[in-house]
mmCIF file of C-alpha atoms in Angstrom:
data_model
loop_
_atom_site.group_PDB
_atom_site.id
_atom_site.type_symbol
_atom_site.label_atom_id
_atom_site.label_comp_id
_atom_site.label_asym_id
_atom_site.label_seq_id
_atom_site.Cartn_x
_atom_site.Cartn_y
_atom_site.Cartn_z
ATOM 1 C CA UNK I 1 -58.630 -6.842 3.592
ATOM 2 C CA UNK I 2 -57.436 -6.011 -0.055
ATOM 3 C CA UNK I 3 -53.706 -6.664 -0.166
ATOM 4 C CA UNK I 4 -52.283 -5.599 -4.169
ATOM 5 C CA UNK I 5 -50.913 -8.298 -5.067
ATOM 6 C CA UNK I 6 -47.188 -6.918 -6.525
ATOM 7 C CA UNK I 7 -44.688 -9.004 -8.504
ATOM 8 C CA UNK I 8 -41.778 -10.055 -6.098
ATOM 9 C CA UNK I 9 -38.712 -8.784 -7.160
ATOM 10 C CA UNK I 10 -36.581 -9.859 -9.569
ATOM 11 C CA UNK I 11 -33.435 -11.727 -7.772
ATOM 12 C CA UNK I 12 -30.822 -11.514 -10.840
ATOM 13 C CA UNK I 13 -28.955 -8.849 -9.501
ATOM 14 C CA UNK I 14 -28.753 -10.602 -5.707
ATOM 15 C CA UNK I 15 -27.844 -14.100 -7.993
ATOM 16 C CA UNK I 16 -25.014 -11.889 -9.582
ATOM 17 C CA UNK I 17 -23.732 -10.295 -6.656
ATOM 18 C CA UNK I 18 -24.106 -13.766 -4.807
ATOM 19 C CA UNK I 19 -21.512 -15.227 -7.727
ATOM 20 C CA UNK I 20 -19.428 -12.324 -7.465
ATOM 21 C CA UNK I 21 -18.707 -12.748 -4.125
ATOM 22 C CA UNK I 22 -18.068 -16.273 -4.621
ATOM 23 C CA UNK I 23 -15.443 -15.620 -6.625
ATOM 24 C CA UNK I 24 -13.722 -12.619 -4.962
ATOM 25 C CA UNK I 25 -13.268 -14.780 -1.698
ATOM 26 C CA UNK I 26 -11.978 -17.775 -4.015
ATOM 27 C CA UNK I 27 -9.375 -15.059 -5.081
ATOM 28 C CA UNK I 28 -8.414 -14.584 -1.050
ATOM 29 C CA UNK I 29 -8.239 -18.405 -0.238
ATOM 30 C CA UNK I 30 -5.863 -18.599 -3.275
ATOM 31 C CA UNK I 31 -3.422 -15.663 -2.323
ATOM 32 C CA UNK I 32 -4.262 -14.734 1.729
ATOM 33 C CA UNK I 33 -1.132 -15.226 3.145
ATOM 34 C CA UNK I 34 2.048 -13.847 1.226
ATOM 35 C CA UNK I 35 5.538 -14.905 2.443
ATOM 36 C CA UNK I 36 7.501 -13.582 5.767
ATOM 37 C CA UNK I 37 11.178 -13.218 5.231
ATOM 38 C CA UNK I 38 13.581 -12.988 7.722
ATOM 39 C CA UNK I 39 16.997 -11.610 5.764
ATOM 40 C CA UNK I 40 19.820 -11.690 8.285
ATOM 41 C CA UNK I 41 21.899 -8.344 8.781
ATOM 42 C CA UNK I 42 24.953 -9.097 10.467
ATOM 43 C CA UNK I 43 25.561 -5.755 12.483
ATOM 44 C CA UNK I 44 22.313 -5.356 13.221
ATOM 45 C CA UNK I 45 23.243 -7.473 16.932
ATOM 46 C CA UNK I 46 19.902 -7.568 18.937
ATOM 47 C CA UNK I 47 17.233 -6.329 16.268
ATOM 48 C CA UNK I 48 15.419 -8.921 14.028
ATOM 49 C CA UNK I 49 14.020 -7.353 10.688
ATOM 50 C CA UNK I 50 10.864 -9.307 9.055
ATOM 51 C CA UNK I 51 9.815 -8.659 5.579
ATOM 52 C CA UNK I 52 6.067 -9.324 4.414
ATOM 53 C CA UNK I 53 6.244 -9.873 1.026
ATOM 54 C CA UNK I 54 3.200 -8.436 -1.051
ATOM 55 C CA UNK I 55 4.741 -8.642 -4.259
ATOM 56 C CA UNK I 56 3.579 -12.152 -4.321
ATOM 57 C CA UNK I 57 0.245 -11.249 -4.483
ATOM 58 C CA UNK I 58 -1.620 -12.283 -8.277
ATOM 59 C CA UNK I 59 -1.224 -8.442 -8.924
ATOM 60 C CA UNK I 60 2.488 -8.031 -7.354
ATOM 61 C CA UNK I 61 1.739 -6.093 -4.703
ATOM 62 C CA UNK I 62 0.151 -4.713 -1.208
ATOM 63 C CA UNK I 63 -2.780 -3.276 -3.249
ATOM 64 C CA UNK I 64 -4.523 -6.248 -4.528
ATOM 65 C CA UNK I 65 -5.692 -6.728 -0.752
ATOM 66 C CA UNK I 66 -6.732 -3.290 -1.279
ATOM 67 C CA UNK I 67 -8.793 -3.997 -4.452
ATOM 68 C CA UNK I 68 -10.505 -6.769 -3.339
ATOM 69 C CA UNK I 69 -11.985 -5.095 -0.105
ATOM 70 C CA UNK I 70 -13.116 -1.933 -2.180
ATOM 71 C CA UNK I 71 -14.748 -4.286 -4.644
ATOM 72 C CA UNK I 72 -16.451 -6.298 -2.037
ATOM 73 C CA UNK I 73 -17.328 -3.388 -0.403
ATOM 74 C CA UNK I 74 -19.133 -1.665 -3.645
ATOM 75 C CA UNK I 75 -21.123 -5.128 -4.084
ATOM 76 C CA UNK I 76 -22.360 -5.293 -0.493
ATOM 77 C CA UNK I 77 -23.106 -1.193 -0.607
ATOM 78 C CA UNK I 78 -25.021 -2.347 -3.514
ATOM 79 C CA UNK I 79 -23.027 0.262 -5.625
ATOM 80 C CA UNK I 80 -21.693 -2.486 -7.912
ATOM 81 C CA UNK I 81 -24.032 -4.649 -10.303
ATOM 82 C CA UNK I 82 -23.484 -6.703 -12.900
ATOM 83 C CA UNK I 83 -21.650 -4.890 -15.756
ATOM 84 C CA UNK I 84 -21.218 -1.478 -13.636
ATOM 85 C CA UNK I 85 -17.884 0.418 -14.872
ATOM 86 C CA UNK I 86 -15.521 0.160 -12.017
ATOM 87 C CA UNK I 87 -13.362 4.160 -12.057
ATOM 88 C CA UNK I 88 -10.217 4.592 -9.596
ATOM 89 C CA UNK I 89 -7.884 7.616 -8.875
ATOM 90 C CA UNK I 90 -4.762 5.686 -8.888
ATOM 91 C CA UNK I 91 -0.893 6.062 -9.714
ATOM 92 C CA UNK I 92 -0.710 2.479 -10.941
ATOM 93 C CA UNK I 93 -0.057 -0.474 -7.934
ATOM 94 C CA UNK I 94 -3.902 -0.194 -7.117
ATOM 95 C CA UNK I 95 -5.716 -0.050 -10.547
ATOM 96 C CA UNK I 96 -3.521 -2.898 -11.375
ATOM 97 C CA UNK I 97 -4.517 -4.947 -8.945
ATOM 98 C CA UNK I 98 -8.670 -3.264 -9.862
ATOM 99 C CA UNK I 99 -8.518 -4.081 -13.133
ATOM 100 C CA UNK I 100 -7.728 -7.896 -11.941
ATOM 101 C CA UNK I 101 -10.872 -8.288 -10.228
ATOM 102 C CA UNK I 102 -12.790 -6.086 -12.875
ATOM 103 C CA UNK I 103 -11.405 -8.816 -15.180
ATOM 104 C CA UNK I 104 -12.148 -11.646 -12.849
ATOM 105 C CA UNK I 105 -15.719 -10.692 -12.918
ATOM 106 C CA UNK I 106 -16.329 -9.724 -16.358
ATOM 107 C CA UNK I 107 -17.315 -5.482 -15.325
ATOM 108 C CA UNK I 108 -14.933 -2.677 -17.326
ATOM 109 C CA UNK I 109 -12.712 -0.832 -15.670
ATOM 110 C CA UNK I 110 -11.125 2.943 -16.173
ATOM 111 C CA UNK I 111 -8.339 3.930 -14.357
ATOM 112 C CA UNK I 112 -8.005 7.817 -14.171
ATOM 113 C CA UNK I 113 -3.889 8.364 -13.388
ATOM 114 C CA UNK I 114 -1.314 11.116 -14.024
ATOM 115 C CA UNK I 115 0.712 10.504 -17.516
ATOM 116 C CA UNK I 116 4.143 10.650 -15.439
ATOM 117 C CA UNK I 117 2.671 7.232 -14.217
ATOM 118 C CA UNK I 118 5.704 4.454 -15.186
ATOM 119 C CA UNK I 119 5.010 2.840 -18.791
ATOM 120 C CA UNK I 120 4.561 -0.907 -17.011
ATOM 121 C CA UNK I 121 1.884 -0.136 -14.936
ATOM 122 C CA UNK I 122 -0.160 1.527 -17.553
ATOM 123 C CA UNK I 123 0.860 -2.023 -19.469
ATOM 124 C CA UNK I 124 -0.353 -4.392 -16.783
ATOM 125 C CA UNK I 125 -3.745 -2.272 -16.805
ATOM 126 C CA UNK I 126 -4.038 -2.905 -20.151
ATOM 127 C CA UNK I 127 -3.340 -6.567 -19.977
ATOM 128 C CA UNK I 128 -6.033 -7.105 -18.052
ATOM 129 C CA UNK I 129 -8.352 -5.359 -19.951
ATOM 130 C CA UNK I 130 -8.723 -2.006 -18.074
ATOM 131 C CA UNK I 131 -8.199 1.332 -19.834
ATOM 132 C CA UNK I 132 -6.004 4.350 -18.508
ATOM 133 C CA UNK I 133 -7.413 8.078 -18.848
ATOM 134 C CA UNK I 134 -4.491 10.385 -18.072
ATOM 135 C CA UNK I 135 -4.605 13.888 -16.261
ATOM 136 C CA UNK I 136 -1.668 16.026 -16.056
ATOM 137 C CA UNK I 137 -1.649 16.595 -12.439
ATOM 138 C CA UNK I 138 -1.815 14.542 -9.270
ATOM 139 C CA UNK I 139 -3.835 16.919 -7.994
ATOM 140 C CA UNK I 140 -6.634 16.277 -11.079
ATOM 141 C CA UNK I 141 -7.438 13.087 -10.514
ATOM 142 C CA UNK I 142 -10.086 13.314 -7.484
ATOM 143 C CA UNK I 143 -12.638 15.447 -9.945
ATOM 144 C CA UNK I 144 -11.411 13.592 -12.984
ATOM 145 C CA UNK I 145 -12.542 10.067 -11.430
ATOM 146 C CA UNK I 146 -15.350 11.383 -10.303
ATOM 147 C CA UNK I 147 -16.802 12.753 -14.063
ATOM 148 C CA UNK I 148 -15.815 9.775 -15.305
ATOM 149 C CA UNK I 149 -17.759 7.684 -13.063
ATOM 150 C CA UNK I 150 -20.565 9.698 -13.839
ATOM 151 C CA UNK I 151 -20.564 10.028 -17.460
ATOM 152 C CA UNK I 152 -20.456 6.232 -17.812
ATOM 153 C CA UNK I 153 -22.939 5.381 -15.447
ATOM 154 C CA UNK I 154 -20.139 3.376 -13.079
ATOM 155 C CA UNK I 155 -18.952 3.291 -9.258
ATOM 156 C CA UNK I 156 -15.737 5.535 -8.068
ATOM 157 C CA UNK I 157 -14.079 2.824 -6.354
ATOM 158 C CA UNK I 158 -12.379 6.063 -4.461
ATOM 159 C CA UNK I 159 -9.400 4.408 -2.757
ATOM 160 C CA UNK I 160 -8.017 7.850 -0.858
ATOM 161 C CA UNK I 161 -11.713 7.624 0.665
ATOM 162 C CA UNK I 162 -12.424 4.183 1.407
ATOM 163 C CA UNK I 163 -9.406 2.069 2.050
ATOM 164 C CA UNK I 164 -9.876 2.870 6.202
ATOM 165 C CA UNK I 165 -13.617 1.456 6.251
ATOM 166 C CA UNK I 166 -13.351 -1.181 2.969
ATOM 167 C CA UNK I 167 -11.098 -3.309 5.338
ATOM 168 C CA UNK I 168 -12.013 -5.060 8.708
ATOM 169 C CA UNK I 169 -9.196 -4.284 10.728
ATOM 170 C CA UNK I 170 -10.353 -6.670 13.625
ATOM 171 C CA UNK I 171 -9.092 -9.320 11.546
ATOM 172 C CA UNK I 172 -10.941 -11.484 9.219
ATOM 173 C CA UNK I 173 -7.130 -12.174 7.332
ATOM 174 C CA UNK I 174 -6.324 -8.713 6.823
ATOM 175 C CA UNK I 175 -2.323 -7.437 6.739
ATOM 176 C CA UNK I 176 -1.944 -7.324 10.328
ATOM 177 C CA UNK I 177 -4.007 -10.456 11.597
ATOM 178 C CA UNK I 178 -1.303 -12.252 8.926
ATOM 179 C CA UNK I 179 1.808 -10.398 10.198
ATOM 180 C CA UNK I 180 0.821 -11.124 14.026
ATOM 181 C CA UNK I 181 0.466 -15.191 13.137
ATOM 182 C CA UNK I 182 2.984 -15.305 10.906
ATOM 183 C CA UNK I 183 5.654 -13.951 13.825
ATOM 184 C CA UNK I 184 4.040 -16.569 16.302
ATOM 185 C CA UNK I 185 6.834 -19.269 16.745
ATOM 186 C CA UNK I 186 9.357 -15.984 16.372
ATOM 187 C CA UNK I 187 12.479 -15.497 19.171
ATOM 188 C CA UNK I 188 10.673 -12.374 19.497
ATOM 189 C CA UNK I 189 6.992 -12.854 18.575
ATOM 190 C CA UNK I 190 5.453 -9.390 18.825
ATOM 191 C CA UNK I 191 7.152 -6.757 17.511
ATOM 192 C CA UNK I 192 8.689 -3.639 19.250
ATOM 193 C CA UNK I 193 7.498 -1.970 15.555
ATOM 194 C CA UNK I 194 5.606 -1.989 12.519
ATOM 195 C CA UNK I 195 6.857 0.181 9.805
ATOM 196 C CA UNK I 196 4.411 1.066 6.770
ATOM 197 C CA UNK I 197 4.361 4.338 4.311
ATOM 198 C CA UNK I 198 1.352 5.914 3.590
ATOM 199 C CA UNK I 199 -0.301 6.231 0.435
ATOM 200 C CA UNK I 200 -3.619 6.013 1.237
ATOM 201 C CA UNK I 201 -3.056 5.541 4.566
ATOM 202 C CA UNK I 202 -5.571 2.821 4.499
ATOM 203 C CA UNK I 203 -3.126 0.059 5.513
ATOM 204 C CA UNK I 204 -1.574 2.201 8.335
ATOM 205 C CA UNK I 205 -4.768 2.965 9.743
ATOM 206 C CA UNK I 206 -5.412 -1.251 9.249
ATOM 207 C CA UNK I 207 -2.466 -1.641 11.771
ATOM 208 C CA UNK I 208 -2.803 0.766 14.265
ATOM 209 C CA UNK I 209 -6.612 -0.069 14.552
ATOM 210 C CA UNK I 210 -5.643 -4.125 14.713
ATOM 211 C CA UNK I 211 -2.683 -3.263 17.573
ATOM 212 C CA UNK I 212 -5.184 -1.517 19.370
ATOM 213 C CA UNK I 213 -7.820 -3.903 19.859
ATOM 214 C CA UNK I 214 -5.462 -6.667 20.308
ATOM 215 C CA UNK I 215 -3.936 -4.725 23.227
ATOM 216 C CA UNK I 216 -0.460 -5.338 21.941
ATOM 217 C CA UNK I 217 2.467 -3.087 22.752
ATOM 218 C CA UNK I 218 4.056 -2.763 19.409
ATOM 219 C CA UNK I 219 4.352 0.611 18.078
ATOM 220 C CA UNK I 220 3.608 2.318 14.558
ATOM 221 C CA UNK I 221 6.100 4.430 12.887
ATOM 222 C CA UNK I 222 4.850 5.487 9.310
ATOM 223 C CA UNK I 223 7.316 6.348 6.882
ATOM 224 C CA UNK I 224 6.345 9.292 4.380
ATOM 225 C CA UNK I 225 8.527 10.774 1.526
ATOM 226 C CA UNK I 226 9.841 14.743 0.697
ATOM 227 C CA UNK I 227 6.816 16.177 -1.421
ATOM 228 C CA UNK I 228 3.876 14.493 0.621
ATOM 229 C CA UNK I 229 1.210 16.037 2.865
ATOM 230 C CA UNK I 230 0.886 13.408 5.196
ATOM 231 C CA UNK I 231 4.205 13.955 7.648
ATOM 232 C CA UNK I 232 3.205 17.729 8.002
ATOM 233 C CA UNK I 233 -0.510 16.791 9.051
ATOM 234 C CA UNK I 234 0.928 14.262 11.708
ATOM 235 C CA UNK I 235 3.017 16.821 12.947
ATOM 236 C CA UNK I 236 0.704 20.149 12.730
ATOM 237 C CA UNK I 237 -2.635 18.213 13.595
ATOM 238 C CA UNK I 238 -3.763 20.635 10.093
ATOM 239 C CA UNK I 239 -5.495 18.421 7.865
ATOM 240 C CA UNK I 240 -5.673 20.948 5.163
ATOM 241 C CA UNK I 241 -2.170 20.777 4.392
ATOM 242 C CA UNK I 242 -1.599 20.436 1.050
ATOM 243 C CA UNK I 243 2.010 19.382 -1.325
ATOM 244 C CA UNK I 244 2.441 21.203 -4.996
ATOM 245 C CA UNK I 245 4.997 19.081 -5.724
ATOM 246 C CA UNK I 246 3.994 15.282 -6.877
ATOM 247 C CA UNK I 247 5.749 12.460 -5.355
ATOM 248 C CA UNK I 248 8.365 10.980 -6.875
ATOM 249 C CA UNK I 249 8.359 7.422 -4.856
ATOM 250 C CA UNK I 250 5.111 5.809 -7.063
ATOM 251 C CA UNK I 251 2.096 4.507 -4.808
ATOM 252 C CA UNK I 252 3.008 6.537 -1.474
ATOM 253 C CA UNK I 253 2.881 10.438 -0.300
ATOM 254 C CA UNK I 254 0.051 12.215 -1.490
ATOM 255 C CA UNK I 255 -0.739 16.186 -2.605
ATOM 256 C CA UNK I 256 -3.220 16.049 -0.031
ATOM 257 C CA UNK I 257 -4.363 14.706 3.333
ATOM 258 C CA UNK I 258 -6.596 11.873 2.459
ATOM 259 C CA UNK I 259 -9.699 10.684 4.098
ATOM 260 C CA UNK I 260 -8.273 7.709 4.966
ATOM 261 C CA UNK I 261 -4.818 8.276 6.615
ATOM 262 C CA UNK I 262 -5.682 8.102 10.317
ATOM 263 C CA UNK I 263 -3.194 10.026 12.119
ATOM 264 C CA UNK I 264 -4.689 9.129 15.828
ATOM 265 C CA UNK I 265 -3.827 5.450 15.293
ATOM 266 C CA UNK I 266 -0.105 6.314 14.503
ATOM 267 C CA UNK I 267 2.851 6.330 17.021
ATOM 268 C CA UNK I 268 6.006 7.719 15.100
ATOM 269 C CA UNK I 269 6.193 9.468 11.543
ATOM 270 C CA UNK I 270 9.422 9.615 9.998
ATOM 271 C CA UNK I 271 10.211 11.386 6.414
ATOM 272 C CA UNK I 272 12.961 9.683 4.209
ATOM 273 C CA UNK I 273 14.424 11.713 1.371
ATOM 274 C CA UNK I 274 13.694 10.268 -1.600
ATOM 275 C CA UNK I 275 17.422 9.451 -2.305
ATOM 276 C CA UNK I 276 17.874 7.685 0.757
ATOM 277 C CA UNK I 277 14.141 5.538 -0.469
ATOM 278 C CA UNK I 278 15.915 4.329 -3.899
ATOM 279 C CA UNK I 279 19.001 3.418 -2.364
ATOM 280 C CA UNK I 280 17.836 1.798 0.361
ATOM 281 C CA UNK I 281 15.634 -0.023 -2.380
ATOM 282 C CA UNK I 282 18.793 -1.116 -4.120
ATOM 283 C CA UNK I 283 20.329 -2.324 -1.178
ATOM 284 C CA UNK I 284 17.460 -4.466 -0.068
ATOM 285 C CA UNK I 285 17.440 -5.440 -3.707
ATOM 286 C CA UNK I 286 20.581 -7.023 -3.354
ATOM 287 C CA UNK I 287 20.463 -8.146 -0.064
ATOM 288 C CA UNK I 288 17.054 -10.649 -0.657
ATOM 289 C CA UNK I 289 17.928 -11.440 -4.386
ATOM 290 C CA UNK I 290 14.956 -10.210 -5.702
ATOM 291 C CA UNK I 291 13.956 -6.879 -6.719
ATOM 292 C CA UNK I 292 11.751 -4.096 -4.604
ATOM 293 C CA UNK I 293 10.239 -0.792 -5.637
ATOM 294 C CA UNK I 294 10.150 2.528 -4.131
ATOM 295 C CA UNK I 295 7.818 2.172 -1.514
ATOM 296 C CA UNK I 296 9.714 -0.252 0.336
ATOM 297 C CA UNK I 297 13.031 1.344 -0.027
ATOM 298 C CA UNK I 298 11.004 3.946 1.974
ATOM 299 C CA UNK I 299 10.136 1.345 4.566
ATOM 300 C CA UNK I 300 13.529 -0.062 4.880
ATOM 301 C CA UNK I 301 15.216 2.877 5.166
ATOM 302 C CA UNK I 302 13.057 3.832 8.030
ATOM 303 C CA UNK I 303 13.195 0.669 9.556
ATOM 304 C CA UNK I 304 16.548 0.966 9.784
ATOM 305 C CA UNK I 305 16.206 3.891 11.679
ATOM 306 C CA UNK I 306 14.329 2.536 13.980
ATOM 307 C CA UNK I 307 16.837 -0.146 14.333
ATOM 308 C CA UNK I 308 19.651 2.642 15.118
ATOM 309 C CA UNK I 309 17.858 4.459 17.739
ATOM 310 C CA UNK I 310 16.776 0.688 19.839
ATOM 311 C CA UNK I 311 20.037 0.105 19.685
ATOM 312 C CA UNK I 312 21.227 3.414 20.984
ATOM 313 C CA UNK I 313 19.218 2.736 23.160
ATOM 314 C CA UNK I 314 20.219 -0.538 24.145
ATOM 315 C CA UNK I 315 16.845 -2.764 23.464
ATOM 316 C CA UNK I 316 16.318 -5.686 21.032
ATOM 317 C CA UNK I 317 13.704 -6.928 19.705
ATOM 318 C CA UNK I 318 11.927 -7.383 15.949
ATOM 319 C CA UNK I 319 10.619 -5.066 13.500
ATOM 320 C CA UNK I 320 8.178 -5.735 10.632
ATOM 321 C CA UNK I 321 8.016 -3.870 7.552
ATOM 322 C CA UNK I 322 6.353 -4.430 4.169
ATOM 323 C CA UNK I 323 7.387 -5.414 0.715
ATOM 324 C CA UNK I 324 4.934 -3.449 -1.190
ATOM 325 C CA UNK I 325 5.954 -4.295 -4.657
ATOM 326 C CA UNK I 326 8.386 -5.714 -7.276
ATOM 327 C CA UNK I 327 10.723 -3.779 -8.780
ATOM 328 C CA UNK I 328 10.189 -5.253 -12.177
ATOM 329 C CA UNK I 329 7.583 -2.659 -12.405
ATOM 330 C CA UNK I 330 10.602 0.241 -11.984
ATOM 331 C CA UNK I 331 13.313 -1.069 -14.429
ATOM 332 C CA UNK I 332 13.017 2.059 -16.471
ATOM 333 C CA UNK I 333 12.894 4.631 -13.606
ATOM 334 C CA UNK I 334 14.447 3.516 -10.172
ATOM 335 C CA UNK I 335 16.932 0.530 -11.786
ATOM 336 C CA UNK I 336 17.412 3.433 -14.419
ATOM 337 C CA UNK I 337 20.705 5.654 -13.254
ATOM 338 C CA UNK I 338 19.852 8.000 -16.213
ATOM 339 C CA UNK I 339 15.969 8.346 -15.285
ATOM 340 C CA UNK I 340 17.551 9.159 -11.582
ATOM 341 C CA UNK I 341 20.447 11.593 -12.723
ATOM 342 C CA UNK I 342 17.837 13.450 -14.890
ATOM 343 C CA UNK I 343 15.878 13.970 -11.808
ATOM 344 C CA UNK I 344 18.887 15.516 -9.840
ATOM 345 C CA UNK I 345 18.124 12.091 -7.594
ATOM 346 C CA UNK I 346 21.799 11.242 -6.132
ATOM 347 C CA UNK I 347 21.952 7.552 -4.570
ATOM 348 C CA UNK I 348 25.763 7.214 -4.140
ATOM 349 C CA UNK I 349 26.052 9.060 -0.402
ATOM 350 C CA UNK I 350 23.148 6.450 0.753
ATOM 351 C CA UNK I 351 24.622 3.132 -0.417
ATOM 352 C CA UNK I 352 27.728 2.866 1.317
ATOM 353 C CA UNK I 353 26.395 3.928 4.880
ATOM 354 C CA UNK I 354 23.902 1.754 4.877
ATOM 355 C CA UNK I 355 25.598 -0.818 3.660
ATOM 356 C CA UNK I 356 28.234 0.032 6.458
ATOM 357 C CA UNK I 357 25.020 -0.014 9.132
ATOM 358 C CA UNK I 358 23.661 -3.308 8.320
ATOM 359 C CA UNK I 359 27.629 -4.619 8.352
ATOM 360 C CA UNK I 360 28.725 -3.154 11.099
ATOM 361 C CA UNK I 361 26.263 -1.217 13.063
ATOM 362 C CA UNK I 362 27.543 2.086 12.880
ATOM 363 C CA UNK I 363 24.630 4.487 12.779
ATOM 364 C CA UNK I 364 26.312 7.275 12.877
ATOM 365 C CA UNK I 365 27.440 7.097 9.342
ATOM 366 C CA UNK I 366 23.797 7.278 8.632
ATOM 367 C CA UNK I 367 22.419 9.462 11.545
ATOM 368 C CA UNK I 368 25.534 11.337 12.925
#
């Protein structure tokens, strides 16, 4: 028999995405497990409150476990090659923490965002060598990504698609295999709740998935803000509900129900106003000496809640919720009373009652 005898193929692009990979799990050895804080609220008698701290990520925040599975996930698709132009959809926390590994492994990077997006995330893009292209809708930057992936030849990392599959939520060290560990040699190890806003809703659907197949009994509430589609799909089972308002808490709620938020996996939604979200940011602020954005004033706040009603109830236990990122990114919008007034954004009612809850107790200053 005759066999052709063909050239075997060439191996540089396995040898590249063989050293890529090297280096992306380097990059999760170095930063895997972020810090657990335990911040003590005096009337809070019964209810433990645990913090996990992504802002101490390389990037600053939740998203740079994000970024690495979507990365790893375009090299093993075989969608990412050596010098491929990584494009994302993103408001900022994600395509900071893209343009990282972009930099890390030498590809360019375009991040397609809406201009309102704060001045220091479009900075720390920069810095690391990524470039912004600006749309003037939320709503724009789906199709935007997508012609910009395909006039340069590059791979839509697609976040709002991909952050449910990109992750293994069995385990392997993702956000909830850490939180579960971390809360081992806890009074009260496994938690009566997790608490987590959606943005993608990649991270909820992580958590529910990972409670599931460990069989625990914890419960997921998801917090989502006032001009978000995610809290009406929950509720309405429609997933073609839609928001024409943007969001004004950066990296969470969404003009659309995206691929990835898994409402099937979720126990309890609860919407925050956005006031309540930047005051309860400020108080938290205060309360752990460092700074928090947005996103996790939106978690607090509806932590908290969850707090009042066990304890209406008359059941302790803990409650996890995340730090999603620092508030150094938000100096000139959240920390900003002007930026908030101009925006008809009124924190004042907030901060006293829930400073007066986590005092005292008294929910119904907050929840009458």
């Amino acid at each position: 028999m005759n066999l052709e005898k063909l050239p075997l193929p060439d191996c540089a692009e396995r040898d590249w995405a063989r050293r890529a990979i090297t280096i992306l799990e380097g990059d999760g050895r170095r930063s895997a497990d972020t810090h657990l804080l335990a911040p003590v609220f005096e009337g809070l008698e019964g209810i433990s409150i645990y913090l996990k701290d992504e802002s101490t990520h390389p990037t600053g925040s939740l998203k740079h476990r994000l970024a690495r599975s979507l990365v790893l996930y375009g090299i093993c698709n075989g969608h990412i090659r050596q010098g491929t132009t990584l494009v994302e959809a993103s408001s900022g926390s994600t395509a900071v923490s893209e343009a990282y590994f972009a930099r890390l492994l030498r590809l360019p990077f375009i991040a397609v965002m809406p201009r309102s997006t704060s001045r220091q995330k479009i900075g720390e893009i920069e810095r690391f060598g990524g470039r912004c292209h600006f749309v003037d809708s939320p709503g724009e930057v789906y199709a935007a990504a997508e012609r910009v992936a395909t006039e340069t030849g590059g791979h839509y990392l697609d976040q709002f698609t991909f952050a449910e599959r990109a992750t293994d939520w069995r385990g392997n060290n993702n956000i909830a295999e850490s939180i579960f560990e971390q809360m081992q040699a806890e009074e009260n190890p496994v938690p009566e709740w997790v608490v987590m806003s959606a943005g993608t809703g990649g991270t909820s659907a992580t958590l529910g998935r990972y409670i599931r197949y460990r069989n625990l009994p914890t419960q997921l509430c998801v917090a989502d803000v006032e001009c978000s589609a995610f809290y009406d799909c929950y509720r309405t089972g429609d997933r073609d509900t839609t928001c024409a308002e943007p969001s004004r808490i950066e990296g969470i709620g969404r003009p659309r129900v995206e691929p990835s938020f898994v409402p099937s996996v979720i126990d309890h939604m609860i919407r925050v106003p956005d006031a309540a979200s930047i005051a309860a940011m400020r108080v938290l602020s205060d309360r752990i000496f460092r700074r928090v954005g947005g996103s996790t004033g939106t978690n607090f706040f509806a932590t908290l809640s969850i707090a009042a009603r066990m304890m209406a109830a008359g059941q302790e236990g803990s409650i996890v919720t995340l730090v999603c990122d620092s508030g150094a990114r938000y100096t000139d919008t959240y920390y900003d009373d002007g930026w908030l007034n101009a925006r008809g954004l009124d924190i004042a009612p907030w901060i006293e009652p829930i400073e007066t809850f986590l005092a005292r107790g008294d929910a119904s200053v907050l929840w009458p």
